[in-house]
mmCIF file of C-alpha atoms in Angstrom:
data_model
loop_
_atom_site.group_PDB
_atom_site.id
_atom_site.type_symbol
_atom_site.label_atom_id
_atom_site.label_comp_id
_atom_site.label_asym_id
_atom_site.label_seq_id
_atom_site.Cartn_x
_atom_site.Cartn_y
_atom_site.Cartn_z
ATOM 1 C CA UNK G 1 -13.168 -21.569 13.781
ATOM 2 C CA UNK G 2 -15.002 -21.329 10.453
ATOM 3 C CA UNK G 3 -18.509 -22.726 10.598
ATOM 4 C CA UNK G 4 -20.019 -24.887 7.876
ATOM 5 C CA UNK G 5 -21.857 -22.830 5.265
ATOM 6 C CA UNK G 6 -25.582 -22.982 4.698
ATOM 7 C CA UNK G 7 -26.832 -24.891 1.648
ATOM 8 C CA UNK G 8 -27.523 -21.534 0.026
ATOM 9 C CA UNK G 9 -24.457 -19.257 0.105
ATOM 10 C CA UNK G 10 -24.830 -15.903 1.800
ATOM 11 C CA UNK G 11 -23.660 -12.847 -0.174
ATOM 12 C CA UNK G 12 -22.464 -9.573 1.335
ATOM 13 C CA UNK G 13 -21.668 -6.102 -0.035
ATOM 14 C CA UNK G 14 -18.626 -4.095 0.992
ATOM 15 C CA UNK G 15 -18.706 -0.390 1.794
ATOM 16 C CA UNK G 16 -17.380 1.984 -0.909
ATOM 17 C CA UNK G 17 -13.598 2.461 -1.024
ATOM 18 C CA UNK G 18 -11.178 4.161 -3.449
ATOM 19 C CA UNK G 19 -10.761 2.249 -6.704
ATOM 20 C CA UNK G 20 -7.193 0.906 -7.141
ATOM 21 C CA UNK G 21 -7.433 1.072 -10.943
ATOM 22 C CA UNK G 22 -9.321 4.230 -11.958
ATOM 23 C CA UNK G 23 -8.573 7.586 -10.260
ATOM 24 C CA UNK G 24 -11.559 9.332 -8.755
ATOM 25 C CA UNK G 25 -13.714 6.212 -8.755
ATOM 26 C CA UNK G 26 -15.016 4.177 -5.826
ATOM 27 C CA UNK G 27 -15.379 0.425 -5.756
ATOM 28 C CA UNK G 28 -17.731 -1.954 -4.018
ATOM 29 C CA UNK G 29 -17.606 -5.732 -4.053
ATOM 30 C CA UNK G 30 -20.101 -8.490 -3.496
ATOM 31 C CA UNK G 31 -18.594 -11.535 -1.817
ATOM 32 C CA UNK G 32 -19.309 -14.887 -0.230
ATOM 33 C CA UNK G 33 -17.349 -17.533 1.657
ATOM 34 C CA UNK G 34 -15.806 -20.588 -0.015
ATOM 35 C CA UNK G 35 -15.648 -23.114 2.802
ATOM 36 C CA UNK G 36 -16.989 -26.551 3.582
ATOM 37 C CA UNK G 37 -18.174 -29.363 1.343
ATOM 38 C CA UNK G 38 -19.596 -27.140 -1.392
ATOM 39 C CA UNK G 39 -16.532 -24.925 -1.799
ATOM 40 C CA UNK G 40 -15.297 -26.553 -5.014
ATOM 41 C CA UNK G 41 -18.719 -26.615 -6.653
ATOM 42 C CA UNK G 42 -19.488 -23.052 -5.635
ATOM 43 C CA UNK G 43 -16.118 -21.774 -6.821
ATOM 44 C CA UNK G 44 -16.686 -23.361 -10.241
ATOM 45 C CA UNK G 45 -20.097 -21.724 -10.619
ATOM 46 C CA UNK G 46 -18.971 -18.329 -9.381
ATOM 47 C CA UNK G 47 -15.799 -18.248 -11.495
ATOM 48 C CA UNK G 48 -17.873 -18.867 -14.610
ATOM 49 C CA UNK G 49 -20.067 -15.989 -13.424
ATOM 50 C CA UNK G 50 -17.201 -13.523 -13.128
ATOM 51 C CA UNK G 51 -16.074 -13.985 -9.514
ATOM 52 C CA UNK G 52 -12.471 -14.248 -8.353
ATOM 53 C CA UNK G 53 -11.060 -16.160 -5.399
ATOM 54 C CA UNK G 54 -8.962 -14.670 -2.615
ATOM 55 C CA UNK G 55 -8.262 -17.216 0.124
ATOM 56 C CA UNK G 56 -11.699 -18.458 1.224
ATOM 57 C CA UNK G 57 -13.568 -15.518 -0.307
ATOM 58 C CA UNK G 58 -15.139 -15.296 -3.768
ATOM 59 C CA UNK G 59 -15.797 -11.724 -4.880
ATOM 60 C CA UNK G 60 -16.708 -9.613 -7.874
ATOM 61 C CA UNK G 61 -17.086 -5.854 -8.453
ATOM 62 C CA UNK G 62 -20.506 -4.400 -7.673
ATOM 63 C CA UNK G 63 -19.893 -0.716 -8.349
ATOM 64 C CA UNK G 64 -23.011 1.412 -8.691
ATOM 65 C CA UNK G 65 -21.931 3.678 -11.559
ATOM 66 C CA UNK G 66 -19.067 1.817 -13.244
ATOM 67 C CA UNK G 67 -18.766 -1.418 -15.240
ATOM 68 C CA UNK G 68 -15.125 -1.083 -16.274
ATOM 69 C CA UNK G 69 -14.029 -4.382 -14.657
ATOM 70 C CA UNK G 70 -14.661 -7.234 -17.087
ATOM 71 C CA UNK G 71 -13.831 -10.902 -16.498
ATOM 72 C CA UNK G 72 -11.520 -12.328 -19.164
ATOM 73 C CA UNK G 73 -10.686 -15.886 -20.165
ATOM 74 C CA UNK G 74 -8.595 -17.308 -23.020
ATOM 75 C CA UNK G 75 -9.830 -20.251 -25.124
ATOM 76 C CA UNK G 76 -6.474 -22.000 -25.069
ATOM 77 C CA UNK G 77 -7.155 -24.319 -28.015
ATOM 78 C CA UNK G 78 -7.500 -21.339 -30.361
ATOM 79 C CA UNK G 79 -4.810 -19.065 -28.978
ATOM 80 C CA UNK G 80 -1.751 -18.296 -31.095
ATOM 81 C CA UNK G 81 1.009 -16.090 -29.639
ATOM 82 C CA UNK G 82 1.834 -12.853 -31.425
ATOM 83 C CA UNK G 83 5.305 -12.169 -32.791
ATOM 84 C CA UNK G 84 6.196 -10.207 -29.652
ATOM 85 C CA UNK G 85 4.909 -13.032 -27.439
ATOM 86 C CA UNK G 86 7.068 -15.520 -29.320
ATOM 87 C CA UNK G 87 10.045 -13.275 -28.561
ATOM 88 C CA UNK G 88 9.079 -13.400 -24.869
ATOM 89 C CA UNK G 89 8.917 -17.193 -25.021
ATOM 90 C CA UNK G 90 12.343 -17.327 -26.650
ATOM 91 C CA UNK G 91 13.849 -14.932 -24.092
ATOM 92 C CA UNK G 92 12.612 -17.195 -21.286
ATOM 93 C CA UNK G 93 13.346 -20.543 -22.880
ATOM 94 C CA UNK G 94 15.924 -21.097 -20.128
ATOM 95 C CA UNK G 95 13.161 -21.160 -17.481
ATOM 96 C CA UNK G 96 10.963 -24.040 -16.406
ATOM 97 C CA UNK G 97 7.808 -23.888 -14.296
ATOM 98 C CA UNK G 98 7.547 -26.595 -11.652
ATOM 99 C CA UNK G 99 4.191 -27.359 -10.064
ATOM 100 C CA UNK G 100 4.432 -27.689 -6.277
ATOM 101 C CA UNK G 101 1.834 -27.904 -3.459
ATOM 102 C CA UNK G 102 0.395 -24.616 -2.177
ATOM 103 C CA UNK G 103 2.790 -24.356 0.732
ATOM 104 C CA UNK G 104 4.733 -21.155 1.456
ATOM 105 C CA UNK G 105 8.521 -21.033 1.568
ATOM 106 C CA UNK G 106 11.107 -18.464 2.606
ATOM 107 C CA UNK G 107 12.266 -18.219 -1.030
ATOM 108 C CA UNK G 108 8.752 -17.367 -2.151
ATOM 109 C CA UNK G 109 8.196 -14.754 0.519
ATOM 110 C CA UNK G 110 11.573 -13.126 -0.113
ATOM 111 C CA UNK G 111 10.747 -12.789 -3.813
ATOM 112 C CA UNK G 112 7.219 -11.621 -2.993
ATOM 113 C CA UNK G 113 8.566 -8.834 -0.753
ATOM 114 C CA UNK G 114 11.075 -7.652 -3.374
ATOM 115 C CA UNK G 115 8.331 -7.605 -5.990
ATOM 116 C CA UNK G 116 5.916 -5.611 -3.818
ATOM 117 C CA UNK G 117 8.543 -3.117 -2.719
ATOM 118 C CA UNK G 118 9.672 -2.485 -6.293
ATOM 119 C CA UNK G 119 6.377 -2.626 -8.191
ATOM 120 C CA UNK G 120 3.578 -1.907 -5.715
ATOM 121 C CA UNK G 121 5.117 0.181 -2.941
ATOM 122 C CA UNK G 122 1.913 2.163 -2.480
ATOM 123 C CA UNK G 123 -0.500 -0.742 -2.944
ATOM 124 C CA UNK G 124 -2.789 -2.412 -0.444
ATOM 125 C CA UNK G 125 -0.579 -5.514 -0.145
ATOM 126 C CA UNK G 126 2.666 -3.734 0.734
ATOM 127 C CA UNK G 127 2.305 -4.381 4.486
ATOM 128 C CA UNK G 128 1.754 -8.131 4.123
ATOM 129 C CA UNK G 129 3.795 -10.127 6.638
ATOM 130 C CA UNK G 130 5.108 -13.640 6.180
ATOM 131 C CA UNK G 131 2.002 -14.877 8.005
ATOM 132 C CA UNK G 132 -0.235 -12.925 5.634
ATOM 133 C CA UNK G 133 1.588 -14.472 2.689
ATOM 134 C CA UNK G 134 1.223 -17.960 4.145
ATOM 135 C CA UNK G 135 -2.524 -17.430 4.507
ATOM 136 C CA UNK G 136 -2.810 -16.161 0.925
ATOM 137 C CA UNK G 137 -1.156 -19.344 -0.317
ATOM 138 C CA UNK G 138 -2.551 -21.996 2.015
ATOM 139 C CA UNK G 139 -6.026 -20.748 2.899
ATOM 140 C CA UNK G 140 -7.964 -22.496 0.140
ATOM 141 C CA UNK G 141 -10.774 -25.053 0.075
ATOM 142 C CA UNK G 142 -10.380 -25.697 -3.657
ATOM 143 C CA UNK G 143 -7.629 -27.320 -5.741
ATOM 144 C CA UNK G 144 -4.795 -24.799 -5.569
ATOM 145 C CA UNK G 145 -1.161 -25.118 -6.543
ATOM 146 C CA UNK G 146 1.993 -23.053 -7.000
ATOM 147 C CA UNK G 147 4.144 -22.900 -10.116
ATOM 148 C CA UNK G 148 7.755 -21.977 -9.338
ATOM 149 C CA UNK G 149 9.962 -20.754 -12.181
ATOM 150 C CA UNK G 150 13.698 -21.396 -12.073
ATOM 151 C CA UNK G 151 16.407 -21.833 -14.697
ATOM 152 C CA UNK G 152 16.652 -25.139 -16.495
ATOM 153 C CA UNK G 153 19.328 -27.506 -15.216
ATOM 154 C CA UNK G 154 21.100 -30.591 -16.579
ATOM 155 C CA UNK G 155 18.433 -32.851 -15.042
ATOM 156 C CA UNK G 156 15.379 -30.845 -16.117
ATOM 157 C CA UNK G 157 14.613 -33.153 -19.054
ATOM 158 C CA UNK G 158 14.454 -36.055 -16.586
ATOM 159 C CA UNK G 159 12.734 -34.616 -13.510
ATOM 160 C CA UNK G 160 10.976 -31.601 -15.042
ATOM 161 C CA UNK G 161 12.406 -29.260 -12.402
ATOM 162 C CA UNK G 162 14.541 -26.159 -12.605
ATOM 163 C CA UNK G 163 17.369 -25.204 -10.285
ATOM 164 C CA UNK G 164 18.952 -22.134 -8.787
ATOM 165 C CA UNK G 165 17.295 -18.951 -7.602
ATOM 166 C CA UNK G 166 13.533 -18.546 -7.668
ATOM 167 C CA UNK G 167 12.687 -16.119 -10.485
ATOM 168 C CA UNK G 168 8.888 -16.086 -10.634
ATOM 169 C CA UNK G 169 5.864 -17.628 -8.895
ATOM 170 C CA UNK G 170 2.214 -18.079 -9.796
ATOM 171 C CA UNK G 171 -0.579 -19.197 -7.459
ATOM 172 C CA UNK G 172 -3.209 -20.994 -9.564
ATOM 173 C CA UNK G 173 -6.505 -22.831 -9.108
ATOM 174 C CA UNK G 174 -7.472 -25.903 -11.105
ATOM 175 C CA UNK G 175 -11.094 -25.758 -12.271
ATOM 176 C CA UNK G 176 -13.189 -28.254 -14.204
ATOM 177 C CA UNK G 177 -12.997 -26.041 -17.305
ATOM 178 C CA UNK G 178 -9.622 -24.367 -16.936
ATOM 179 C CA UNK G 179 -6.853 -22.863 -14.870
ATOM 180 C CA UNK G 180 -7.344 -19.624 -12.947
ATOM 181 C CA UNK G 181 -4.305 -17.458 -12.265
ATOM 182 C CA UNK G 182 -4.939 -16.125 -8.764
ATOM 183 C CA UNK G 183 -1.751 -14.102 -8.200
ATOM 184 C CA UNK G 184 1.728 -13.947 -9.707
ATOM 185 C CA UNK G 185 4.969 -12.148 -8.907
ATOM 186 C CA UNK G 186 8.551 -12.166 -10.149
ATOM 187 C CA UNK G 187 12.073 -10.817 -9.740
ATOM 188 C CA UNK G 188 11.738 -7.045 -10.338
ATOM 189 C CA UNK G 189 15.332 -6.813 -11.602
ATOM 190 C CA UNK G 190 14.382 -8.944 -14.621
ATOM 191 C CA UNK G 191 11.779 -6.628 -16.132
ATOM 192 C CA UNK G 192 13.325 -7.042 -19.588
ATOM 193 C CA UNK G 193 12.165 -10.675 -19.614
ATOM 194 C CA UNK G 194 8.420 -9.723 -19.506
ATOM 195 C CA UNK G 195 7.898 -12.440 -16.917
ATOM 196 C CA UNK G 196 4.225 -11.599 -16.362
ATOM 197 C CA UNK G 197 3.496 -12.258 -20.027
ATOM 198 C CA UNK G 198 5.666 -15.373 -19.980
ATOM 199 C CA UNK G 199 3.755 -16.883 -17.047
ATOM 200 C CA UNK G 200 0.454 -16.394 -18.876
ATOM 201 C CA UNK G 201 1.863 -18.049 -22.003
ATOM 202 C CA UNK G 202 3.196 -20.918 -19.910
ATOM 203 C CA UNK G 203 -0.174 -21.380 -18.192
ATOM 204 C CA UNK G 204 -1.860 -21.505 -21.591
ATOM 205 C CA UNK G 205 0.426 -24.404 -22.470
ATOM 206 C CA UNK G 206 -0.219 -26.072 -19.110
ATOM 207 C CA UNK G 207 -3.994 -25.804 -19.623
ATOM 208 C CA UNK G 208 -3.613 -27.340 -23.092
ATOM 209 C CA UNK G 209 -1.570 -30.203 -21.684
ATOM 210 C CA UNK G 210 -4.315 -30.842 -19.106
ATOM 211 C CA UNK G 211 -6.974 -30.650 -21.874
ATOM 212 C CA UNK G 212 -8.706 -27.772 -20.142
ATOM 213 C CA UNK G 213 -10.461 -25.301 -22.476
ATOM 214 C CA UNK G 214 -9.822 -21.999 -20.672
ATOM 215 C CA UNK G 215 -7.308 -19.891 -18.820
ATOM 216 C CA UNK G 216 -8.995 -17.354 -16.523
ATOM 217 C CA UNK G 217 -7.052 -14.086 -16.189
ATOM 218 C CA UNK G 218 -9.252 -12.170 -13.765
ATOM 219 C CA UNK G 219 -10.395 -8.663 -14.624
ATOM 220 C CA UNK G 220 -9.517 -6.482 -17.571
ATOM 221 C CA UNK G 221 -10.249 -2.884 -16.591
ATOM 222 C CA UNK G 222 -11.095 -0.549 -19.442
ATOM 223 C CA UNK G 223 -9.065 2.638 -18.981
ATOM 224 C CA UNK G 224 -6.485 1.126 -16.594
ATOM 225 C CA UNK G 225 -2.881 0.936 -17.786
ATOM 226 C CA UNK G 226 -2.189 -1.701 -15.130
ATOM 227 C CA UNK G 227 -4.629 -4.105 -16.768
ATOM 228 C CA UNK G 228 -4.128 -3.174 -20.434
ATOM 229 C CA UNK G 229 -1.786 -6.140 -21.045
ATOM 230 C CA UNK G 230 -4.665 -8.621 -20.760
ATOM 231 C CA UNK G 231 -6.287 -7.282 -23.933
ATOM 232 C CA UNK G 232 -3.271 -8.491 -25.962
ATOM 233 C CA UNK G 233 -4.136 -12.172 -25.493
ATOM 234 C CA UNK G 234 -6.446 -12.853 -28.425
ATOM 235 C CA UNK G 235 -8.835 -14.364 -29.136
ATOM 236 C CA UNK G 236 -10.386 -14.033 -25.698
ATOM 237 C CA UNK G 237 -13.798 -14.116 -24.099
ATOM 238 C CA UNK G 238 -15.169 -11.318 -21.932
ATOM 239 C CA UNK G 239 -18.129 -11.696 -19.599
ATOM 240 C CA UNK G 240 -20.771 -9.220 -20.701
ATOM 241 C CA UNK G 241 -24.404 -8.729 -19.754
ATOM 242 C CA UNK G 242 -25.545 -11.489 -22.112
ATOM 243 C CA UNK G 243 -22.794 -13.946 -21.172
ATOM 244 C CA UNK G 244 -19.302 -14.684 -22.445
ATOM 245 C CA UNK G 245 -18.607 -12.791 -25.665
ATOM 246 C CA UNK G 246 -15.736 -13.511 -28.046
ATOM 247 C CA UNK G 247 -13.234 -10.722 -28.758
ATOM 248 C CA UNK G 248 -10.717 -11.079 -31.593
ATOM 249 C CA UNK G 249 -9.154 -7.614 -31.872
#
């Protein structure tokens, strides 16, 4: 059983381990627990300070010789999609994202497994069981939801829901100043749709509709091809030593 946290959160440092983004580098993380009555407040403060949430843990890189991981957020009121992004929106105009409670389903896990096996077969998440997936989705003490993407149906204009096979999923947190995309995955046979980009664009629109100023994307890693796509969403803000700094190109 998880005990109630102290009034002052306790922070811990992980041992060095191989960096998943930059070959030959080691990573360390500083982390704390997000449980109890102060979980929401603490998560808000830490997210604005560059932390990310994973279940009931908030963490951020604390590498001794590397500062390549940089927190990124999009000021949604100023964002305008590029020509290529508009093509992505058009290609996925037949999809609709439905917000559902953060509860796991067999459809979600089946898609999650296909995505991992096809895109991240050598990654640290590849051995996740259905129980592990359920914990990733449900184990949260903050406002968390799932967006399920399916094709539009004849009743979508009325009920706002899609129908048919599950095509993509995003686990997101709702913060006081924005949405935070915790983890997303999609049908690996539909790579030509650029579904990762589409889900970001859709979350920008969802944040606008909720009158939230930011969409938090996690870490952009300078020198990592895996994370290069995040730099295309401009303007954006990156958390530097002196605070959030605007980047326009």
